[in-house]
XYZ file of C-alpha atoms in Angstrom:
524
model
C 21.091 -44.148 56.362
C 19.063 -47.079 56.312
C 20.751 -50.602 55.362
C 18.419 -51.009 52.406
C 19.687 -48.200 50.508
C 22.925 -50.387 49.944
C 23.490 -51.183 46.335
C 23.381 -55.182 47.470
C 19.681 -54.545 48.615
C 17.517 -57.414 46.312
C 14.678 -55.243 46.443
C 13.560 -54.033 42.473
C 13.952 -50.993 40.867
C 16.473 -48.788 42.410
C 16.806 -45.470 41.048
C 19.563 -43.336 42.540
C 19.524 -39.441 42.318
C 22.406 -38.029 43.890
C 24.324 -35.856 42.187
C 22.546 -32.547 44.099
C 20.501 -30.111 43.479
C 20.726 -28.016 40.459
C 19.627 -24.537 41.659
C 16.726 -23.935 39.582
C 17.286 -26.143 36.205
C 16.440 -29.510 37.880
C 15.290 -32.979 35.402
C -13.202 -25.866 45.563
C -15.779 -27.501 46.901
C -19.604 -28.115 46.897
C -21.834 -27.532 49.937
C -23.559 -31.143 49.754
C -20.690 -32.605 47.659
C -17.888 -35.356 48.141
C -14.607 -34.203 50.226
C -11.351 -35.270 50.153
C -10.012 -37.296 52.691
C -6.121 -35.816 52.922
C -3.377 -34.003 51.570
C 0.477 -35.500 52.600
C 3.743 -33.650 52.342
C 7.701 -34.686 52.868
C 10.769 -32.380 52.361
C 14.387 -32.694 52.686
C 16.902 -29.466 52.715
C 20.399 -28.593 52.909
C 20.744 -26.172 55.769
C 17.601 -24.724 56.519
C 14.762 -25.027 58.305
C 11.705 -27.261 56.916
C 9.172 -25.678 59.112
C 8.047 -23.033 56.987
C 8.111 -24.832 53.427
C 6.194 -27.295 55.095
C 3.673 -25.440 56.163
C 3.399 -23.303 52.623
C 3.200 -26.289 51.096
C 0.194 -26.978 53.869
C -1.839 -24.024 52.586
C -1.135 -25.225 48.815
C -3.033 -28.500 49.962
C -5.775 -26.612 52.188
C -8.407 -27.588 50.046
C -7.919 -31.001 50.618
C -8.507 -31.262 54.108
C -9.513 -28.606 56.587
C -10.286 -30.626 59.866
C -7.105 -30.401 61.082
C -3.640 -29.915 60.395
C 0.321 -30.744 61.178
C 4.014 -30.628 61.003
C 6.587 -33.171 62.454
C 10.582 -32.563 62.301
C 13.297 -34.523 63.020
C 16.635 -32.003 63.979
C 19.328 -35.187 63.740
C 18.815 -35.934 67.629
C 14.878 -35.707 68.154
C 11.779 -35.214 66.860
C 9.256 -32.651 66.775
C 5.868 -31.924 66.259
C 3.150 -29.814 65.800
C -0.423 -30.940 65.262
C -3.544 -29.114 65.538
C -7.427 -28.832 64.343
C -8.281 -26.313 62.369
C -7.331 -24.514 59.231
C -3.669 -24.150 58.124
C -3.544 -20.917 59.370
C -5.032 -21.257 62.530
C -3.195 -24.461 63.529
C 0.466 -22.188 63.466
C 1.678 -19.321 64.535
C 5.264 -17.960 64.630
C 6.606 -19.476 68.028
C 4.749 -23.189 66.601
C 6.820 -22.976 63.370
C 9.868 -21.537 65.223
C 9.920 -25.257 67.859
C 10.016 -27.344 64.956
C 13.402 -27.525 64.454
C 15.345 -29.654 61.838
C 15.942 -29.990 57.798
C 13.750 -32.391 57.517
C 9.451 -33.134 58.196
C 6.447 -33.941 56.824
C 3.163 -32.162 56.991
C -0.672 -33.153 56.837
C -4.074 -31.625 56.339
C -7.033 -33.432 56.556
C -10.965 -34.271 56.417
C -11.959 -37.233 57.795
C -13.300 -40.405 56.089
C -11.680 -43.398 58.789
C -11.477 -42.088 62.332
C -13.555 -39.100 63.817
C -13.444 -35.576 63.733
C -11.015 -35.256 67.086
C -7.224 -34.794 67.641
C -6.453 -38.146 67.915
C -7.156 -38.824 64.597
C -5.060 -35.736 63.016
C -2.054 -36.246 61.797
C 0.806 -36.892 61.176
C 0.952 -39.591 63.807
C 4.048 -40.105 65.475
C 5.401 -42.939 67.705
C 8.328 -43.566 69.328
C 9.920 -47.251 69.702
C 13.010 -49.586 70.237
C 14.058 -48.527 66.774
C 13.341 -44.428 66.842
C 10.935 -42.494 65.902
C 8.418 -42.503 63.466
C 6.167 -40.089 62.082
C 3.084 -40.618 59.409
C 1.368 -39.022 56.711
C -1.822 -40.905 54.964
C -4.064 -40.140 51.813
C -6.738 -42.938 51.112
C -8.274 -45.476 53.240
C -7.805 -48.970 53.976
C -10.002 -51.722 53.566
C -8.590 -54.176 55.505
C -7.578 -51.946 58.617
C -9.787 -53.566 61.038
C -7.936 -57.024 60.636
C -4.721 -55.756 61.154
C -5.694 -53.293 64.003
C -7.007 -56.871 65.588
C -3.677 -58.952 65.311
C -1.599 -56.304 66.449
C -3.616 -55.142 69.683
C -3.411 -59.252 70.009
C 0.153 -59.202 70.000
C 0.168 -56.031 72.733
C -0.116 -52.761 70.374
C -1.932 -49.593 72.071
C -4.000 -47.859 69.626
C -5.258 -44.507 70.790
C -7.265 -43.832 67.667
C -9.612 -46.218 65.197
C -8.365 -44.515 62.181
C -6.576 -46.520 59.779
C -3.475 -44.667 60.043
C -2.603 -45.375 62.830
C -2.204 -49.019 61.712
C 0.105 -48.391 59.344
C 2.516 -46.710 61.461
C 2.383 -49.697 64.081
C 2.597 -51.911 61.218
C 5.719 -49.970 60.061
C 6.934 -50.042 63.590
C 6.810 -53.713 64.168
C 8.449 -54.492 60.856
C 10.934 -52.094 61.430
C 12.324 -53.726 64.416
C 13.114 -57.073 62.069
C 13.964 -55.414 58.866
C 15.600 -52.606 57.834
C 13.847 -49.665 56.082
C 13.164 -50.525 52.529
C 12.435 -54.289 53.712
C 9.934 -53.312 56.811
C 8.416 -51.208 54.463
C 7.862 -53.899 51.730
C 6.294 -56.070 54.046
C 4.029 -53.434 55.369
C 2.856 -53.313 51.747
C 2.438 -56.576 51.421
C -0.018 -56.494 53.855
C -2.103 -53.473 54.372
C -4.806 -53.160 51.507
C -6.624 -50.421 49.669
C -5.488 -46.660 48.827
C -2.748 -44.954 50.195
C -0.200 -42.450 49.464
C 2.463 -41.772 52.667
C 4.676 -39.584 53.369
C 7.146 -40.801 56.363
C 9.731 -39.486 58.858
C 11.805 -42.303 60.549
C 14.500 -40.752 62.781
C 15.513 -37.987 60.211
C 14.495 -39.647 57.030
C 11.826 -38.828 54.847
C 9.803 -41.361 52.897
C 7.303 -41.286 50.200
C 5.139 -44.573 49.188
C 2.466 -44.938 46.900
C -0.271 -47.393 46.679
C 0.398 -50.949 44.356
C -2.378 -49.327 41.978
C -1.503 -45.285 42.486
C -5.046 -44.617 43.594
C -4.367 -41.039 45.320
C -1.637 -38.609 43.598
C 1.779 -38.247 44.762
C 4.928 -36.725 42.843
C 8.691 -35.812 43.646
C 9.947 -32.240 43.269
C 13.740 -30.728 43.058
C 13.793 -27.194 45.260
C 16.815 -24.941 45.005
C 18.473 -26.720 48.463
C 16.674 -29.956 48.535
C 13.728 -32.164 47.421
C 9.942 -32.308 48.004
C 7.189 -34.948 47.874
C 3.598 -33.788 48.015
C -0.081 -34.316 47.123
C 0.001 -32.518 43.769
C 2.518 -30.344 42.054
C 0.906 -26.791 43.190
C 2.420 -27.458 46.396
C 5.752 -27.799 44.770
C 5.206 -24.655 42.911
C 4.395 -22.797 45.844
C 7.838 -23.821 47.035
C 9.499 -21.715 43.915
C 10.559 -25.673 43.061
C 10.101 -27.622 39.845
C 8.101 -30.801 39.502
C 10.313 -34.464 38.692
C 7.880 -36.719 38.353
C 4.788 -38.477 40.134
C 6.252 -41.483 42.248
C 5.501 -44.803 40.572
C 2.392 -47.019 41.858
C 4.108 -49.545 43.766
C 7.159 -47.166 44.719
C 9.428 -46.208 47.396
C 11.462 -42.922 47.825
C 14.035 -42.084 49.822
C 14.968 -38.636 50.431
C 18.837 -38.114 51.240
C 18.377 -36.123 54.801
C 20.442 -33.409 53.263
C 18.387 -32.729 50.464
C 21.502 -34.084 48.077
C 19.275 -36.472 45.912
C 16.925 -39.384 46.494
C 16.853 -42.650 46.125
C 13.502 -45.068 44.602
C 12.847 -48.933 44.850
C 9.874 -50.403 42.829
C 8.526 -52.326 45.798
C 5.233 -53.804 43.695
C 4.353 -54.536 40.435
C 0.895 -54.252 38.708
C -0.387 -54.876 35.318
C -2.966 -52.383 36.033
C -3.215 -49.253 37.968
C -6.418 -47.966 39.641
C -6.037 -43.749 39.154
C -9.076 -41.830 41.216
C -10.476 -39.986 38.108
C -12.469 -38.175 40.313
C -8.832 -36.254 41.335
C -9.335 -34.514 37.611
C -13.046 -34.055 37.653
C -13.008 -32.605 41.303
C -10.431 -32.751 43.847
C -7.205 -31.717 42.720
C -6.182 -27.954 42.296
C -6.689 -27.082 38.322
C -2.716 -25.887 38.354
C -1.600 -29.260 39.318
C -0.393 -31.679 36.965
C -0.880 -35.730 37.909
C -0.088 -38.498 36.472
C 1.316 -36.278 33.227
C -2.182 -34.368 32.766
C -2.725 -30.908 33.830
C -5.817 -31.079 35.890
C -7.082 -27.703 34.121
C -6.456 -28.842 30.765
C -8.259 -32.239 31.186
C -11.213 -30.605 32.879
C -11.539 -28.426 29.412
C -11.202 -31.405 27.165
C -13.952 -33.268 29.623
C -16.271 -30.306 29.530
C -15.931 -30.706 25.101
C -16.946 -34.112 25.384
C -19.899 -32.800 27.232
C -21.044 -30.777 24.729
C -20.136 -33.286 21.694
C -22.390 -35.976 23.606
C -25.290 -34.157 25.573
C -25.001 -30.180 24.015
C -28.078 -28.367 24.306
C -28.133 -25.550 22.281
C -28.900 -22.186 24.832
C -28.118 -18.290 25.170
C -26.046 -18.841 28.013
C -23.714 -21.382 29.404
C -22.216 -20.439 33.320
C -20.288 -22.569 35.283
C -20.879 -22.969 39.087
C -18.228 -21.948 40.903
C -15.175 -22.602 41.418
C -15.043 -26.606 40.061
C -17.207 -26.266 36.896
C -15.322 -23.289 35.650
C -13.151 -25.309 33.176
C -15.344 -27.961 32.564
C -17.897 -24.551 31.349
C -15.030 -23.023 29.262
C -14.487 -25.896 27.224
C -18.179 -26.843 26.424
C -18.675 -23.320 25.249
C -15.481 -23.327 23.290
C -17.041 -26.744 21.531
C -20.650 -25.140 21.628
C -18.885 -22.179 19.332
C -17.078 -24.681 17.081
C -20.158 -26.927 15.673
C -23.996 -27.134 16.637
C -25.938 -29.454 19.033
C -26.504 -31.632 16.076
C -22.469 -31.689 15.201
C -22.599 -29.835 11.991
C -19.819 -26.684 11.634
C -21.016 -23.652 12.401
C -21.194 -21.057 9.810
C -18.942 -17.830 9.992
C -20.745 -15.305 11.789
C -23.259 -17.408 13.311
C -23.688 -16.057 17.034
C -21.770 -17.971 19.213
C -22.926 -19.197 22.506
C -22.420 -16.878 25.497
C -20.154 -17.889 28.617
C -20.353 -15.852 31.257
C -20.329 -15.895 35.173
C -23.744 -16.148 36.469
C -23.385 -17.405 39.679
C -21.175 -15.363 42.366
C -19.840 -17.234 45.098
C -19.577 -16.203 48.563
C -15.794 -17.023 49.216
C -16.024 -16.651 52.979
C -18.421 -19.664 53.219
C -16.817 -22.475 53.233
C -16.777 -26.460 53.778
C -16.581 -25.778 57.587
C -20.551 -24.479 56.567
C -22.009 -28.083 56.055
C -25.759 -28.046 57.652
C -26.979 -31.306 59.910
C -30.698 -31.143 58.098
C -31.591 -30.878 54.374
C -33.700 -28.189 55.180
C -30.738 -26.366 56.185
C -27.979 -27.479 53.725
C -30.896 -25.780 51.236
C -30.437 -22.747 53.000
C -26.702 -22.650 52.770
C -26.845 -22.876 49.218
C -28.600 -19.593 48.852
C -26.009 -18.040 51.575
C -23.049 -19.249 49.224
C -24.316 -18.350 45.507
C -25.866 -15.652 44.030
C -27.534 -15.254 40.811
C -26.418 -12.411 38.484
C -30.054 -11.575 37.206
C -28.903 -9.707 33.900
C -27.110 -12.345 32.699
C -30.146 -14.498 33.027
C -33.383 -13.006 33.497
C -35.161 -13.965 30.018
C -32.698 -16.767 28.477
C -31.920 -19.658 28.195
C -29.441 -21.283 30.478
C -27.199 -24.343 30.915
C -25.275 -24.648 33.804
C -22.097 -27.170 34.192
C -20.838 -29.027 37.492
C -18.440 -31.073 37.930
C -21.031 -33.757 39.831
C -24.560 -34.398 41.310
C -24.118 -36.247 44.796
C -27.466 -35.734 46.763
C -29.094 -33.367 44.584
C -29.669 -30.502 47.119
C -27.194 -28.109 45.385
C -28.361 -28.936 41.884
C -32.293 -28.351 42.897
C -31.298 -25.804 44.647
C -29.593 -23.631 41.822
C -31.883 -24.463 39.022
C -34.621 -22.474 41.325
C -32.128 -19.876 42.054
C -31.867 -19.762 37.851
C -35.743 -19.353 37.474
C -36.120 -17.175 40.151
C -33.835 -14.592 38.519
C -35.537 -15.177 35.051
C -34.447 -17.738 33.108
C -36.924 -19.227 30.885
C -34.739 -22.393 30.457
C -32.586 -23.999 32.678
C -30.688 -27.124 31.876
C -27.969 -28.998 33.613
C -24.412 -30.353 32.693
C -22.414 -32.906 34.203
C -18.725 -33.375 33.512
C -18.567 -36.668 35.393
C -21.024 -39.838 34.874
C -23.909 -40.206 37.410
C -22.064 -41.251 40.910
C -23.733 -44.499 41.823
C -21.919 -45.827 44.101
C -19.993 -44.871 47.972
C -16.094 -44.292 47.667
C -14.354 -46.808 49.988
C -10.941 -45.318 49.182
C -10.469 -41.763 50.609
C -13.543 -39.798 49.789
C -16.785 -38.715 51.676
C -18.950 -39.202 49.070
C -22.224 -40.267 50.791
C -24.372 -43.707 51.150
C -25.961 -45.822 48.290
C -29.215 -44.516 50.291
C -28.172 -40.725 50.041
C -26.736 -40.959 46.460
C -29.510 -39.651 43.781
C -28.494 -41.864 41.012
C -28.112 -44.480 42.871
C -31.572 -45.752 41.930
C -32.890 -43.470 39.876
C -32.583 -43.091 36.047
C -31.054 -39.646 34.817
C -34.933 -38.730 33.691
C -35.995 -39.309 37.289
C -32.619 -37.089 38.182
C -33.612 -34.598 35.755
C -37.272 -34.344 37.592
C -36.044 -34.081 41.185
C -33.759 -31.383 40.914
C -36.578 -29.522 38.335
C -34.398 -28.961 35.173
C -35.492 -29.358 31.926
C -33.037 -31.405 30.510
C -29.845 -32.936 32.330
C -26.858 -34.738 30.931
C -23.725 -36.706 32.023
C -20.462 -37.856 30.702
C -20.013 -40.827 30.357
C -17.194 -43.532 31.583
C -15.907 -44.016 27.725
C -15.494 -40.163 27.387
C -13.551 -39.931 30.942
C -11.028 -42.304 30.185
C -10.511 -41.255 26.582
C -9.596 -38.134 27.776
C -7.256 -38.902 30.698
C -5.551 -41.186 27.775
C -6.298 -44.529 30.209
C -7.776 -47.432 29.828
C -11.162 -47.836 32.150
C -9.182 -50.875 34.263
C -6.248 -48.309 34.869
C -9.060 -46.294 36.605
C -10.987 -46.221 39.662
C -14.228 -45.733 38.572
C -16.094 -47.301 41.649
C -18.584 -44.776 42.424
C -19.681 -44.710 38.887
C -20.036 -48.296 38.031
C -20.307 -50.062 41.433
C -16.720 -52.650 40.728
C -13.939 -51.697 42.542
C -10.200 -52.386 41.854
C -10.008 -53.706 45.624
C -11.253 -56.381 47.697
C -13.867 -54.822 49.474
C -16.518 -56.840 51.221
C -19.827 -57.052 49.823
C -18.820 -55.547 46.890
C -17.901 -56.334 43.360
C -14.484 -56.007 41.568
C -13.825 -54.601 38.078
C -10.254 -57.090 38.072
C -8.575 -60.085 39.936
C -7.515 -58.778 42.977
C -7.919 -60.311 46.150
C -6.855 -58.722 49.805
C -3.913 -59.837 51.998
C -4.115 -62.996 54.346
C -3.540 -61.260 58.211
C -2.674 -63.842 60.897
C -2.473 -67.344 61.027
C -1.777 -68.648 57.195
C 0.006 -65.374 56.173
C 2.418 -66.056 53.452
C 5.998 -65.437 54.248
C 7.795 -62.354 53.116
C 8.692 -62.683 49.474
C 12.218 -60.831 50.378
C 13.692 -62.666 52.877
């Protein structure tokens, strides 16, 4: 093992689990909407294979990233790997699982944000050097990638990519040949800014890291024969394992390579974190549970504040599939509890309907993004279908989980009316996005954004409702129990809890110094 998992090691916060595992009692997506950049996995077993874990957990992530998709092991004596475009399931087949040989890997899937739609940007990225191998898995996005990618190509790196991740693992690389593990990894930290949660394979080691601020979700799970690090918890359930805890902001584990225990280092220190609320609102699976919240339950409690401060009284409230499901349940669970006006209902008033009026076309998925808006319109139609008798001569509010470019939300409002509504009126569970996402997440241009300069009247206009409504920032953190500077709220108020050029910042926080003037390591 490494030389800083030696008691002596001065880095803080060592947290030692060792003592095995315990066999069993351990301690959807929008056709013009935001996509998630990644989804990162890590396991460690006793004597069998990580191949196939790996890549179950890979399909338990799917929906996080379905450009591409990988697998590297590390058998004790070499490494292996497996990377491919596609979808989980078309990236492997039996003889590609059976070649990855080892106890130990990492997976990836992933959509693009930094770096191109080609193999050279899939991951995980692997390099070999003086020091072994290393292999890399990345959630998030950089904003200072550029400057490093410029001092080390000075100093005679080969990059074969211009995704950020890519950086890191050269970073990693370099640092590791001065340092030993938990060291070259602090003072990759040190200087790489912006979102990021890793999983790593050096030589037969795996590694989880989390960003200073815990912008993207990671978490630690105890299997049967070993231990698991992943995206969100549904990949550890899928894995028959049961969920530890979410690694720290600022923290390092260690897994033991033979899935004994694992070891944890606080590495960095914030006052305030900088969660991605938009992983409740949209991203994550509804099963998972991150940062202590179960994504489902949160997405009901958001969808109550909807109705307590925009409800519109109607016949009918229907979700649009699969995201605003929850969000719908728990505004018409509110809607049957007290009136619009927030007055009790009376016993045996008639309650508001919620039903499924909109059937989705499960075979069309994010790989059917149009080039043209005249065509993305079209999709719409291909992917959702009205279900005319529960519509045709009501009234009707539909729920989302977010308006991005409006095409989707004009577009269903006439699918409503064209099926017979006499009312149609929109729901938001997330506050008017305002704002690009620097840190991970597709989410358009300040040019391609709707709200980004218009009001929520305007909104309500273009996409031909007749009344819309958002929730708003106060309502998201109350209910994900944070305060708004232990959130990333970015795209919904413009200040971001990095240092990204041209931009403003919702907190003191400034980026690295690269090159000449960089401060010295703090732990040597």
């Amino acid at each position: 093992m490494p030389d800083g998992r030696d008691p002596s090691n001065p880095t803080p916060g060592r947290e030692t689990t060792n003592a095995g595992p315990t066999h069993g009692t351990p301690t959807s997506a929008d056709l013009s909407g935001p996509t998630e950049k990644c989804g990162v996995v890590g396991v460690a077993l006793d004597e069998r294979a990580a191949a196939r874990p790996l890549y179950y957990s890979l399909y338990a992530l799917q929906h996080r990233g379905q450009e591409s998709a990988g697998i590297v092991t590390h058998d004790g004596f070499q490494q292996h790997s497996h990377v491919e475009m596609g979808l989980v399931g078309d990236a492997f087949d039996e003889s590609d699982l059976d070649s990855l040989a080892g106890q130990t890997g990492i997976g990836h899937v992933r959509y693009p944000t930094s770096g191109g739609v080609n193999a050279s940007c899939a991951q995980p990225f692997s390099v070999s050097f003086k020091s072994g191998s290393l292999g890399l898995s990345h959630n998030g996005n950089l904003v200072n990638a550029d400057e490093i990618r410029e001092e080390l190509a000075d100093l005679g790196h080969a990059f074969t990519s211009d995704g950020d991740t890519e950086v890191i693992a050269h970073d990693l690389a370099r640092n590791l040949l001065e340092a030993d593990l938990v060291r070259a990894v602090k003072r990759t930290m040190d200087r790489i800014h912006g979102s990021y949660a890793l999983t790593i394979m050096h030589d037969e080691t795996v590694l989880a890291v989390r960003d200073p601020q815990g912008n993207r979700p990671l978490c630690i799970g105890e299997l049967e024969d070993g231990y698991v690090v992943a995206s969100e918890s549904a990949a550890i359930d899928t894995l028959g394992g049961e969920l530890v805890r979410d690694v720290r902001p600022g923290e390092l584990v260690v897994l033991e390579p033979d899935g004994s225990g694992y070891d944890t280092y606080q590495l960095v220190e914030n006052d305030d974190t900088a969660h991605c609320f938009f992983e409740h609102v949209y991203f994550a699976r509804p099963d998972s549970v991150i940062d202590d919240t179960l994504v489902y339950e949160a997405r009901r409690d958001l969808g109550r504040k909807l109705w307590e401060e925009s409800g519109v009284e109607t016949d009918v409230v229907l979700p649009v599939p699969d995201s605003g499901r929850a969000f719908a349940s728990g505004y018409a669970e509110a809607a049957n509890e007290m009136t619009a006006d927030g007055t009790a209902r009376d016993e045996g008033e008639d309650a508001v309907e919620f039903a499924e009026g909109l059937m989705k076309n499960r075979y069309v998925g994010r790989t059917f993004i149009m080039p043209t808006q005249d065509e993305r319109e079209r999709a719409v139609r291909l992917k959702l279908n009205p279900i005319k008798s529960t519509i045709e001569g009501r009234s009707v509010t539909i729920i989302d989980d977010s308006i991005v470019r409006g095409t989707t939300s004009r577009q269903l409002v006439s699918l409503l009316r064209d099926a017979g509504a006499e009312e149609v009126h929109v729901r938001i569970g997330a506050p008017p996005i305002v704002a690009p996402c620097y840190m991970g997440i597709d989410m358009a241009s300040r040019e391609e954004l709707i709200a980004a300069d218009r009001s929520i009247e305007e909104i309500c206009e273009e996409i031909g409702a007749d009344s819309l409504g958002y929730l708003s920032v106060d309502s998201v953190a109350d209910v994900l129990g944070a305060s708004k500077l232990d959130l990333c709220l970015g795209c919904v108020t413009g200040e971001y809890p990095y240092d990204i050029e041209g931009e403003e910042t919702d907190r003191d926080v400034q980026r690295p110094v690269i090159g000449e003037g960089e401060p010295a390591h703090a732990d040597d």
